[in-house]
Amino acid sequence: MLYIMVLEEMKVEKIKMTTPLVEMDGDEMTRIIWKMIKDELLLPFIDLKTEYYDLGLPEREKTKDKVTFDAAYANQKYGVSVKCATITPNKQRVEEYNLSEMWKSPNGTIRAILDGTVFRAPILIDSIKPAVRNWKKPITIARHAYGDVYKATEFRVPTNGKANLVFTDKDGNEIFNKEIYDFECPGVLQGQYNKDSSIRSFAHSCFNYAINTKQDLWFATKDTISKQYDQTFKLIFQEIFDECYKEKFEELGITYFYTLIDDAVARVIRSEGGYIWACKNYDGDVMSDMVSTAFGSLAMMTSVLVSPDGKYEYEAAHGTVTRHYYRYLKGEDTSTNPMATIYAWSGALRKRGELDGLNDLVDFAGKLEKACIDTLNDGIMTKDLVGLVEPGVKATAVNTATFIKKIRTRLASKL
Ligand code: NAP
Ligand code: MG
């Protein structure tokens, strides 16, 4: 009894919040980890104020996916959200969860409503070295997730014949008609498009995020070959930079750097990291997988969706880790890495703190991240990381719950 009273008295006052954080819960193993993180690392220390949306598949089914839209609108209203990984239903999930419809990817819905760009960055620790030895700092990839090959119209040309590119304006006037190729044998055709409005949003998100994180921004296309398509991306980026961001960049001492995509690839490999690399849709798809693999582990990859008008949604880059969840359901011990999900919370809390002028909250985010890194540096880690550490480093694999408890001890000692 006395012991409890002393403990109560010793309790430090919890950190206050003013604006609620939009909290989007999710599915499977990450949903389990979500609760552990809140119970162990957040609620004991923060007067956590969230507006809660359950994006778990059962609730999406129950609300006919309305909950996803409500969550996205709340993100728009309040500005900052934190999201747990969610199942994107496929045929197998429709059966597993007895769904009335194959609901769309929540991430796709939220991205469309916020008109945002996704930025992915790895969490680095000393004992796990990137495959590219000179990379010392994270490389953040921004992918323009709209159009190009992903919305292309394709045709398998069966026989000899002529293909033309034709454009008819809204009044029905044919104002462009040019031969693409006069086929002397079967072949293939593809028509791609993009929109100025989408490229502009992409550019604004990239410049905003560069300012936000005080990092240089690189952008690359193949404009020497693609003299209209890629050239348009290059020109729009330059125009927006000159008009809206040049001064702020100079003030912060950061740069905007445009180069050809092949030159960019060579420079990225030779670089130390520490910048944002903006990529067109296909380049971003491919390069983000390459960069994240070279940095080590998908479980250590953070992700943030940034809208052109500065709304943020923080999450882990990985999915719901289904394989681990099935083991968890069988009562087996699971060692799922919570790092990227913890960083989603710290990122969102830091941003909320910055927007509301709450230094304690900003401080807390930094201490939480430091506690995670300290734990890993002490050789305590989840199973996925143990195989990646440098030879000679002593590392012990623990389960998720133990890992989070070890972080809590280190966090409590910093507060
Ligand atoms: P995943 O959940 O990312 O997991 C793939 C594999 O990567 C796991 O089986 C595991 O490998 C490893 N892994 C990923 N995260 C890990 C972590 N935190 N700790 C340890 N290992 C980790 O991808 P998936 O299995 O392809 O997809 C599962 C579900 O997630 C799908 O329903 C998909 O729709 C959804 N998903 C959601 C999002 C999102 O919400 N943003 C993103 C991607 C996928 P081992 O099994 O070898 O240990
Ligand atoms: Mg990919």
Short mmCIF file of N, CA and C in Angstrom, two decimals, residues 68-232:
data_model
loop_
_atom_site.label_atom_id
_atom_site.label_comp_id
_atom_site.label_asym_id
_atom_site.label_seq_id
_atom_site.Cartn_x
_atom_site.Cartn_y
_atom_site.Cartn_z
N THR A 68 -12.97 4.80 -43.25
CA THR A 68 -11.73 5.22 -43.90
C THR A 68 -11.84 6.67 -44.38
N PHE A 69 -12.98 6.96 -45.00
CA PHE A 69 -13.20 8.32 -45.51
C PHE A 69 -13.27 9.32 -44.34
N ASP A 70 -13.98 8.94 -43.28
CA ASP A 70 -14.07 9.82 -42.10
C ASP A 70 -12.68 10.10 -41.53
N ALA A 71 -11.85 9.07 -41.48
CA ALA A 71 -10.49 9.23 -40.94
C ALA A 71 -9.69 10.18 -41.82
N ALA A 72 -9.82 10.03 -43.13
CA ALA A 72 -9.07 10.91 -44.04
C ALA A 72 -9.54 12.36 -43.91
N TYR A 73 -10.86 12.54 -43.76
CA TYR A 73 -11.36 13.92 -43.60
C TYR A 73 -10.88 14.51 -42.26
N ALA A 74 -10.81 13.67 -41.23
CA ALA A 74 -10.30 14.14 -39.94
C ALA A 74 -8.83 14.54 -40.07
N ASN A 75 -8.09 13.77 -40.87
CA ASN A 75 -6.67 14.09 -41.12
C ASN A 75 -6.56 15.47 -41.79
N GLN A 76 -7.50 15.73 -42.70
CA GLN A 76 -7.53 17.02 -43.38
C GLN A 76 -7.86 18.14 -42.39
N LYS A 77 -8.78 17.85 -41.49
CA LYS A 77 -9.23 18.87 -40.53
C LYS A 77 -8.14 19.19 -39.51
N TYR A 78 -7.56 18.15 -38.89
CA TYR A 78 -6.62 18.39 -37.80
C TYR A 78 -5.17 18.52 -38.26
N GLY A 79 -4.85 17.94 -39.42
CA GLY A 79 -3.52 18.12 -39.98
C GLY A 79 -2.55 16.97 -39.78
N VAL A 80 -2.67 16.22 -38.66
CA VAL A 80 -1.69 15.16 -38.40
C VAL A 80 -2.39 13.86 -37.99
N SER A 81 -1.97 12.77 -38.61
CA SER A 81 -2.52 11.47 -38.21
C SER A 81 -1.41 10.44 -38.09
N VAL A 82 -1.72 9.36 -37.37
CA VAL A 82 -0.81 8.23 -37.27
C VAL A 82 -1.62 7.00 -37.62
N LYS A 83 -1.06 6.18 -38.53
CA LYS A 83 -1.85 5.05 -39.03
C LYS A 83 -1.13 3.72 -38.85
N CYS A 84 -1.90 2.74 -38.39
CA CYS A 84 -1.43 1.36 -38.26
C CYS A 84 -1.58 0.70 -39.63
N ALA A 85 -0.78 -0.32 -39.91
CA ALA A 85 -0.91 -1.03 -41.18
C ALA A 85 -2.27 -1.70 -41.27
N THR A 86 -2.81 -1.76 -42.46
CA THR A 86 -4.14 -2.31 -42.69
C THR A 86 -4.10 -3.32 -43.83
N ILE A 87 -5.05 -4.23 -43.80
CA ILE A 87 -5.16 -5.21 -44.89
C ILE A 87 -5.78 -4.54 -46.10
N THR A 88 -5.15 -4.72 -47.26
CA THR A 88 -5.81 -4.37 -48.52
C THR A 88 -6.46 -5.64 -49.02
N PRO A 89 -7.79 -5.67 -49.04
CA PRO A 89 -8.45 -6.94 -49.37
C PRO A 89 -8.14 -7.43 -50.79
N ASN A 90 -7.95 -8.72 -50.91
CA ASN A 90 -7.91 -9.39 -52.20
C ASN A 90 -8.96 -10.51 -52.13
N LYS A 91 -8.97 -11.39 -53.12
CA LYS A 91 -10.02 -12.42 -53.18
C LYS A 91 -10.00 -13.30 -51.93
N GLN A 92 -8.77 -13.63 -51.50
CA GLN A 92 -8.64 -14.52 -50.35
C GLN A 92 -9.15 -13.86 -49.07
N ARG A 93 -8.90 -12.54 -48.93
CA ARG A 93 -9.35 -11.80 -47.75
C ARG A 93 -10.87 -11.66 -47.74
N VAL A 94 -11.46 -11.55 -48.92
CA VAL A 94 -12.92 -11.43 -49.02
C VAL A 94 -13.55 -12.67 -48.40
N GLU A 95 -12.95 -13.84 -48.65
CA GLU A 95 -13.45 -15.08 -48.06
C GLU A 95 -13.13 -15.14 -46.57
N GLU A 96 -11.86 -14.85 -46.23
CA GLU A 96 -11.42 -14.93 -44.84
C GLU A 96 -12.27 -14.05 -43.92
N TYR A 97 -12.61 -12.85 -44.36
CA TYR A 97 -13.35 -11.91 -43.52
C TYR A 97 -14.82 -11.80 -43.91
N ASN A 98 -15.25 -12.67 -44.83
CA ASN A 98 -16.64 -12.67 -45.28
C ASN A 98 -17.11 -11.26 -45.68
N LEU A 99 -16.36 -10.64 -46.58
CA LEU A 99 -16.63 -9.25 -46.95
C LEU A 99 -17.75 -9.16 -47.99
N SER A 100 -18.52 -8.08 -47.89
CA SER A 100 -19.58 -7.86 -48.87
C SER A 100 -19.02 -7.23 -50.15
N GLU A 101 -17.80 -6.69 -50.04
CA GLU A 101 -17.16 -6.05 -51.19
C GLU A 101 -15.65 -6.10 -51.00
N MET A 102 -14.90 -6.04 -52.10
CA MET A 102 -13.44 -6.00 -51.98
C MET A 102 -13.03 -4.53 -51.76
N TRP A 103 -13.11 -4.08 -50.51
CA TRP A 103 -12.86 -2.67 -50.20
C TRP A 103 -11.49 -2.25 -50.70
N LYS A 104 -11.41 -0.99 -51.13
CA LYS A 104 -10.16 -0.48 -51.69
C LYS A 104 -9.10 -0.30 -50.59
N SER A 105 -7.86 -0.20 -51.01
CA SER A 105 -6.77 0.03 -50.07
C SER A 105 -7.01 1.33 -49.30
N PRO A 106 -7.03 1.29 -47.96
CA PRO A 106 -7.20 2.52 -47.18
C PRO A 106 -6.12 3.55 -47.53
N ASN A 107 -4.90 3.07 -47.75
CA ASN A 107 -3.83 4.00 -48.08
C ASN A 107 -4.12 4.74 -49.38
N GLY A 108 -4.69 4.02 -50.35
CA GLY A 108 -5.05 4.63 -51.62
C GLY A 108 -6.13 5.69 -51.42
N THR A 109 -7.12 5.36 -50.59
CA THR A 109 -8.23 6.30 -50.33
C THR A 109 -7.70 7.56 -49.65
N ILE A 110 -6.88 7.37 -48.63
CA ILE A 110 -6.36 8.53 -47.87
C ILE A 110 -5.46 9.38 -48.77
N ARG A 111 -4.64 8.70 -49.57
CA ARG A 111 -3.73 9.44 -50.46
C ARG A 111 -4.52 10.26 -51.47
N ALA A 112 -5.60 9.69 -51.99
CA ALA A 112 -6.40 10.40 -52.99
C ALA A 112 -7.07 11.62 -52.35
N ILE A 113 -7.58 11.46 -51.13
CA ILE A 113 -8.28 12.58 -50.48
C ILE A 113 -7.30 13.69 -50.11
N LEU A 114 -6.12 13.31 -49.63
CA LEU A 114 -5.13 14.33 -49.24
C LEU A 114 -4.31 14.81 -50.43
N ASP A 115 -4.42 14.12 -51.59
CA ASP A 115 -3.64 14.45 -52.78
C ASP A 115 -2.14 14.45 -52.43
N GLY A 116 -1.75 13.46 -51.62
CA GLY A 116 -0.42 13.52 -51.02
C GLY A 116 0.65 12.69 -51.73
N THR A 117 1.87 12.92 -51.28
CA THR A 117 3.04 12.17 -51.76
C THR A 117 3.60 11.38 -50.58
N VAL A 118 4.06 10.16 -50.86
CA VAL A 118 4.61 9.31 -49.80
C VAL A 118 6.13 9.45 -49.75
N PHE A 119 6.65 9.71 -48.56
CA PHE A 119 8.10 9.79 -48.34
C PHE A 119 8.51 8.63 -47.45
N ARG A 120 9.49 7.86 -47.91
CA ARG A 120 9.95 6.70 -47.13
C ARG A 120 11.40 6.89 -46.74
N ALA A 121 11.68 6.69 -45.46
CA ALA A 121 13.06 6.84 -44.99
C ALA A 121 13.42 5.73 -44.02
N PRO A 122 14.64 5.19 -44.11
CA PRO A 122 15.05 4.12 -43.20
C PRO A 122 15.51 4.67 -41.84
N ILE A 123 15.37 3.85 -40.80
CA ILE A 123 15.93 4.17 -39.48
C ILE A 123 17.31 3.50 -39.44
N LEU A 124 18.33 4.28 -39.17
CA LEU A 124 19.69 3.71 -39.19
C LEU A 124 20.20 3.46 -37.78
N ILE A 125 20.92 2.35 -37.59
CA ILE A 125 21.64 2.13 -36.33
C ILE A 125 23.08 1.73 -36.64
N ASP A 126 23.95 1.99 -35.66
CA ASP A 126 25.38 1.78 -35.90
C ASP A 126 25.74 0.35 -36.25
N SER A 127 25.04 -0.61 -35.63
CA SER A 127 25.48 -1.99 -35.78
C SER A 127 24.96 -2.66 -37.06
N ILE A 128 24.12 -1.96 -37.80
CA ILE A 128 23.68 -2.51 -39.10
C ILE A 128 24.10 -1.54 -40.19
N LYS A 129 25.06 -1.98 -41.00
CA LYS A 129 25.61 -1.10 -42.03
C LYS A 129 24.87 -1.33 -43.35
N PRO A 130 24.54 -0.24 -44.06
CA PRO A 130 23.91 -0.40 -45.37
C PRO A 130 24.82 -1.17 -46.32
N ALA A 131 24.21 -1.83 -47.30
CA ALA A 131 24.99 -2.58 -48.28
C ALA A 131 25.93 -1.65 -49.05
N VAL A 132 25.51 -0.39 -49.20
CA VAL A 132 26.38 0.60 -49.84
C VAL A 132 27.17 1.27 -48.71
N ARG A 133 28.46 0.98 -48.67
CA ARG A 133 29.29 1.31 -47.50
C ARG A 133 29.37 2.80 -47.18
N ASN A 134 29.30 3.65 -48.23
CA ASN A 134 29.46 5.08 -47.95
C ASN A 134 28.16 5.76 -47.52
N TRP A 135 27.03 5.05 -47.53
CA TRP A 135 25.78 5.65 -47.04
C TRP A 135 25.85 5.76 -45.51
N LYS A 136 25.81 7.02 -45.04
CA LYS A 136 25.91 7.26 -43.60
C LYS A 136 24.58 7.78 -43.05
N LYS A 137 23.83 8.47 -43.90
CA LYS A 137 22.56 9.07 -43.46
C LYS A 137 21.42 8.49 -44.31
N PRO A 138 20.19 8.62 -43.82
CA PRO A 138 19.07 8.05 -44.57
C PRO A 138 18.89 8.72 -45.94
N ILE A 139 18.44 7.95 -46.90
CA ILE A 139 18.01 8.52 -48.18
C ILE A 139 16.49 8.38 -48.19
N THR A 140 15.82 9.52 -48.32
CA THR A 140 14.35 9.52 -48.31
C THR A 140 13.86 9.52 -49.76
N ILE A 141 13.02 8.56 -50.10
CA ILE A 141 12.49 8.52 -51.46
C ILE A 141 11.06 9.05 -51.48
N ALA A 142 10.81 9.99 -52.41
CA ALA A 142 9.46 10.52 -52.62
C ALA A 142 8.98 10.00 -53.97
N ARG A 143 7.88 9.29 -53.94
CA ARG A 143 7.37 8.72 -55.19
C ARG A 143 6.10 9.43 -55.62
N HIS A 144 6.08 9.89 -56.86
CA HIS A 144 4.87 10.49 -57.42
C HIS A 144 3.91 9.35 -57.76
N ALA A 145 2.95 9.14 -56.88
CA ALA A 145 2.11 7.95 -57.07
C ALA A 145 0.89 8.26 -57.92
N TYR A 146 1.12 8.79 -59.12
CA TYR A 146 -0.02 9.04 -60.01
C TYR A 146 0.40 8.88 -61.47
N GLY A 147 -0.42 8.22 -62.26
CA GLY A 147 -0.28 8.19 -63.71
C GLY A 147 0.91 7.40 -64.22
N ASP A 148 1.40 7.82 -65.39
CA ASP A 148 2.48 7.14 -66.13
C ASP A 148 2.07 5.70 -66.47
N VAL A 149 2.97 4.77 -66.29
CA VAL A 149 2.70 3.40 -66.74
C VAL A 149 1.55 2.75 -65.94
N TYR A 150 1.31 3.28 -64.71
CA TYR A 150 0.28 2.70 -63.84
C TYR A 150 -1.14 3.01 -64.32
N LYS A 151 -1.27 4.00 -65.18
CA LYS A 151 -2.61 4.33 -65.73
C LYS A 151 -2.53 4.29 -67.26
N ALA A 152 -1.62 3.53 -67.79
CA ALA A 152 -1.42 3.52 -69.24
C ALA A 152 -2.48 2.68 -69.95
N THR A 153 -2.70 3.02 -71.21
CA THR A 153 -3.56 2.20 -72.07
C THR A 153 -2.62 1.42 -72.98
N GLU A 154 -2.80 0.12 -73.02
CA GLU A 154 -1.87 -0.71 -73.78
C GLU A 154 -2.58 -1.49 -74.86
N PHE A 155 -1.84 -1.83 -75.88
CA PHE A 155 -2.40 -2.62 -76.98
C PHE A 155 -1.33 -3.55 -77.53
N ARG A 156 -1.71 -4.82 -77.64
CA ARG A 156 -0.82 -5.79 -78.27
C ARG A 156 -1.13 -5.75 -79.76
N VAL A 157 -0.20 -5.20 -80.53
CA VAL A 157 -0.42 -5.04 -81.98
C VAL A 157 -0.31 -6.41 -82.65
N PRO A 158 -1.40 -6.87 -83.30
CA PRO A 158 -1.40 -8.24 -83.82
C PRO A 158 -0.82 -8.38 -85.22
N THR A 159 -0.77 -7.27 -85.95
CA THR A 159 -0.45 -7.40 -87.38
C THR A 159 0.13 -6.09 -87.90
N ASN A 160 0.53 -6.08 -89.15
CA ASN A 160 1.05 -4.85 -89.76
C ASN A 160 0.00 -3.74 -89.67
N GLY A 161 0.45 -2.51 -89.51
CA GLY A 161 -0.49 -1.39 -89.47
C GLY A 161 0.11 -0.18 -88.80
N LYS A 162 -0.62 0.93 -88.88
CA LYS A 162 -0.07 2.19 -88.43
C LYS A 162 -0.68 2.62 -87.09
N ALA A 163 0.16 3.14 -86.20
CA ALA A 163 -0.32 3.67 -84.92
C ALA A 163 -0.07 5.17 -84.88
N ASN A 164 -1.10 5.93 -84.48
CA ASN A 164 -0.96 7.38 -84.37
C ASN A 164 -1.31 7.85 -82.96
N LEU A 165 -0.70 8.95 -82.56
CA LEU A 165 -1.07 9.61 -81.30
C LEU A 165 -1.96 10.79 -81.69
N VAL A 166 -3.21 10.76 -81.19
CA VAL A 166 -4.20 11.77 -81.60
C VAL A 166 -4.73 12.49 -80.38
N PHE A 167 -4.85 13.82 -80.47
CA PHE A 167 -5.51 14.56 -79.38
C PHE A 167 -6.62 15.43 -79.96
N THR A 168 -7.80 15.29 -79.39
CA THR A 168 -8.95 16.09 -79.82
C THR A 168 -9.36 16.97 -78.65
N ASP A 169 -9.46 18.28 -78.88
CA ASP A 169 -9.79 19.15 -77.74
C ASP A 169 -11.27 19.06 -77.39
N LYS A 170 -11.68 19.78 -76.34
CA LYS A 170 -13.05 19.61 -75.82
C LYS A 170 -14.12 20.05 -76.82
N ASP A 171 -13.73 20.87 -77.83
CA ASP A 171 -14.69 21.28 -78.85
C ASP A 171 -14.68 20.35 -80.06
N GLY A 172 -13.91 19.30 -79.97
CA GLY A 172 -13.90 18.33 -81.05
C GLY A 172 -12.88 18.59 -82.15
N ASN A 173 -12.03 19.58 -81.96
CA ASN A 173 -10.99 19.84 -82.98
C ASN A 173 -9.79 18.95 -82.76
N GLU A 174 -9.38 18.28 -83.82
CA GLU A 174 -8.18 17.45 -83.72
C GLU A 174 -6.98 18.39 -83.81
N ILE A 175 -6.28 18.58 -82.70
CA ILE A 175 -5.17 19.55 -82.74
C ILE A 175 -3.80 18.87 -82.71
N PHE A 176 -3.81 17.55 -82.62
CA PHE A 176 -2.53 16.83 -82.71
C PHE A 176 -2.78 15.46 -83.30
N ASN A 177 -1.95 15.09 -84.26
CA ASN A 177 -2.06 13.76 -84.86
C ASN A 177 -0.71 13.41 -85.46
N LYS A 178 -0.02 12.52 -84.81
CA LYS A 178 1.33 12.19 -85.28
C LYS A 178 1.53 10.68 -85.31
N GLU A 179 2.20 10.22 -86.34
CA GLU A 179 2.44 8.79 -86.44
C GLU A 179 3.44 8.35 -85.36
N ILE A 180 3.10 7.27 -84.66
CA ILE A 180 4.02 6.71 -83.68
C ILE A 180 4.93 5.71 -84.38
N TYR A 181 4.30 4.77 -85.10
CA TYR A 181 5.09 3.78 -85.83
C TYR A 181 4.23 3.09 -86.89
N ASP A 182 4.86 2.80 -88.01
CA ASP A 182 4.21 2.05 -89.08
C ASP A 182 4.69 0.61 -88.96
N PHE A 183 3.90 -0.22 -88.28
CA PHE A 183 4.33 -1.59 -87.96
C PHE A 183 4.44 -2.47 -89.21
N GLU A 184 5.60 -3.11 -89.39
CA GLU A 184 5.77 -4.07 -90.48
C GLU A 184 5.65 -5.50 -89.95
N CYS A 185 5.38 -5.61 -88.64
CA CYS A 185 5.21 -6.91 -87.98
C CYS A 185 4.44 -6.67 -86.69
N PRO A 186 3.99 -7.71 -85.98
CA PRO A 186 3.31 -7.49 -84.69
C PRO A 186 4.21 -6.77 -83.69
N GLY A 187 3.62 -6.16 -82.70
CA GLY A 187 4.41 -5.43 -81.69
C GLY A 187 3.56 -5.00 -80.51
N VAL A 188 3.97 -3.96 -79.82
CA VAL A 188 3.23 -3.47 -78.66
C VAL A 188 3.12 -1.95 -78.69
N LEU A 189 2.07 -1.46 -78.04
CA LEU A 189 1.83 -0.02 -77.96
C LEU A 189 1.40 0.35 -76.55
N GLN A 190 1.76 1.56 -76.14
CA GLN A 190 1.36 2.00 -74.80
C GLN A 190 1.14 3.51 -74.81
N GLY A 191 0.02 3.94 -74.23
CA GLY A 191 -0.25 5.37 -74.12
C GLY A 191 -0.25 5.79 -72.67
N GLN A 192 0.66 6.71 -72.29
CA GLN A 192 0.74 7.17 -70.90
C GLN A 192 0.28 8.61 -70.81
N TYR A 193 -0.16 9.00 -69.61
CA TYR A 193 -0.49 10.42 -69.42
C TYR A 193 -0.14 10.83 -68.00
N ASN A 194 -0.03 12.12 -67.80
CA ASN A 194 -0.02 12.69 -66.47
C ASN A 194 -0.68 14.05 -66.53
N LYS A 195 -0.91 14.67 -65.36
CA LYS A 195 -1.63 15.95 -65.33
C LYS A 195 -0.80 17.00 -64.62
N ASP A 196 -0.82 18.23 -65.14
CA ASP A 196 -0.10 19.33 -64.49
C ASP A 196 -0.49 19.45 -63.01
N SER A 197 -1.80 19.31 -62.74
CA SER A 197 -2.27 19.50 -61.37
C SER A 197 -1.61 18.50 -60.42
N SER A 198 -1.48 17.25 -60.88
CA SER A 198 -0.89 16.22 -60.04
C SER A 198 0.63 16.44 -59.87
N ILE A 199 1.26 16.85 -60.96
CA ILE A 199 2.71 17.11 -60.89
C ILE A 199 2.97 18.29 -59.94
N ARG A 200 2.10 19.29 -60.01
CA ARG A 200 2.24 20.46 -59.13
C ARG A 200 2.09 20.06 -57.66
N SER A 201 1.08 19.25 -57.37
CA SER A 201 0.89 18.79 -55.98
C SER A 201 2.13 18.04 -55.51
N PHE A 202 2.63 17.18 -56.37
CA PHE A 202 3.83 16.41 -56.07
C PHE A 202 4.99 17.35 -55.74
N ALA A 203 5.19 18.34 -56.57
CA ALA A 203 6.29 19.28 -56.37
C ALA A 203 6.13 20.03 -55.03
N HIS A 204 4.92 20.54 -54.77
CA HIS A 204 4.69 21.27 -53.51
C HIS A 204 4.97 20.37 -52.30
N SER A 205 4.48 19.13 -52.35
CA SER A 205 4.73 18.21 -51.23
C SER A 205 6.23 18.01 -51.02
N CYS A 206 6.96 17.84 -52.12
CA CYS A 206 8.41 17.61 -52.02
C CYS A 206 9.13 18.82 -51.44
N PHE A 207 8.84 20.00 -51.95
CA PHE A 207 9.53 21.20 -51.45
C PHE A 207 9.18 21.43 -49.97
N ASN A 208 7.88 21.24 -49.64
CA ASN A 208 7.46 21.40 -48.25
C ASN A 208 8.19 20.44 -47.32
N TYR A 209 8.28 19.20 -47.76
CA TYR A 209 8.90 18.19 -46.90
C TYR A 209 10.41 18.44 -46.75
N ALA A 210 11.04 18.95 -47.81
CA ALA A 210 12.47 19.28 -47.74
C ALA A 210 12.69 20.37 -46.69
N ILE A 211 11.81 21.38 -46.72
CA ILE A 211 11.91 22.48 -45.73
C ILE A 211 11.67 21.93 -44.33
N ASN A 212 10.65 21.10 -44.24
CA ASN A 212 10.27 20.52 -42.96
C ASN A 212 11.38 19.72 -42.31
N THR A 213 12.11 18.96 -43.11
CA THR A 213 13.15 18.08 -42.57
C THR A 213 14.55 18.67 -42.79
N LYS A 214 14.60 19.87 -43.35
CA LYS A 214 15.87 20.58 -43.62
C LYS A 214 16.86 19.69 -44.36
N GLN A 215 16.37 19.10 -45.45
CA GLN A 215 17.25 18.26 -46.28
C GLN A 215 17.21 18.78 -47.72
N ASP A 216 18.30 18.54 -48.46
CA ASP A 216 18.32 18.87 -49.88
C ASP A 216 17.29 18.02 -50.60
N LEU A 217 16.80 18.57 -51.72
CA LEU A 217 15.86 17.82 -52.56
C LEU A 217 16.49 17.57 -53.92
N TRP A 218 16.52 16.30 -54.32
CA TRP A 218 16.98 15.93 -55.65
C TRP A 218 15.77 15.51 -56.47
N PHE A 219 15.77 15.86 -57.74
CA PHE A 219 14.72 15.37 -58.62
C PHE A 219 15.36 15.00 -59.95
N ALA A 220 14.89 13.92 -60.53
CA ALA A 220 15.52 13.44 -61.77
C ALA A 220 14.47 12.85 -62.69
N THR A 221 14.60 13.14 -63.98
CA THR A 221 13.78 12.47 -65.00
C THR A 221 14.70 12.20 -66.19
N LYS A 222 14.10 11.84 -67.32
CA LYS A 222 14.89 11.60 -68.54
C LYS A 222 14.49 12.65 -69.58
N ASP A 223 14.59 13.92 -69.23
CA ASP A 223 14.06 14.97 -70.10
C ASP A 223 14.82 15.16 -71.40
N THR A 224 16.06 14.64 -71.47
CA THR A 224 16.80 14.77 -72.73
C THR A 224 16.19 13.89 -73.82
N ILE A 225 15.61 12.78 -73.41
CA ILE A 225 14.97 11.87 -74.36
C ILE A 225 13.48 12.18 -74.48
N SER A 226 12.84 12.37 -73.33
CA SER A 226 11.40 12.64 -73.30
C SER A 226 11.19 14.15 -73.25
N LYS A 227 11.19 14.74 -74.46
CA LYS A 227 11.28 16.20 -74.56
C LYS A 227 9.99 16.93 -74.24
N GLN A 228 8.86 16.24 -74.18
CA GLN A 228 7.61 16.87 -73.74
C GLN A 228 7.19 16.33 -72.37
N TYR A 229 7.14 15.01 -72.27
CA TYR A 229 6.60 14.37 -71.06
C TYR A 229 7.48 14.68 -69.84
N ASP A 230 8.69 14.15 -69.84
CA ASP A 230 9.57 14.36 -68.68
C ASP A 230 9.99 15.83 -68.54
N GLN A 231 10.15 16.48 -69.69
CA GLN A 231 10.50 17.91 -69.67
C GLN A 231 9.46 18.72 -68.88
N THR A 232 8.19 18.35 -69.02
CA THR A 232 7.12 19.05 -68.29
C THR A 232 7.31 18.91 -66.77
#
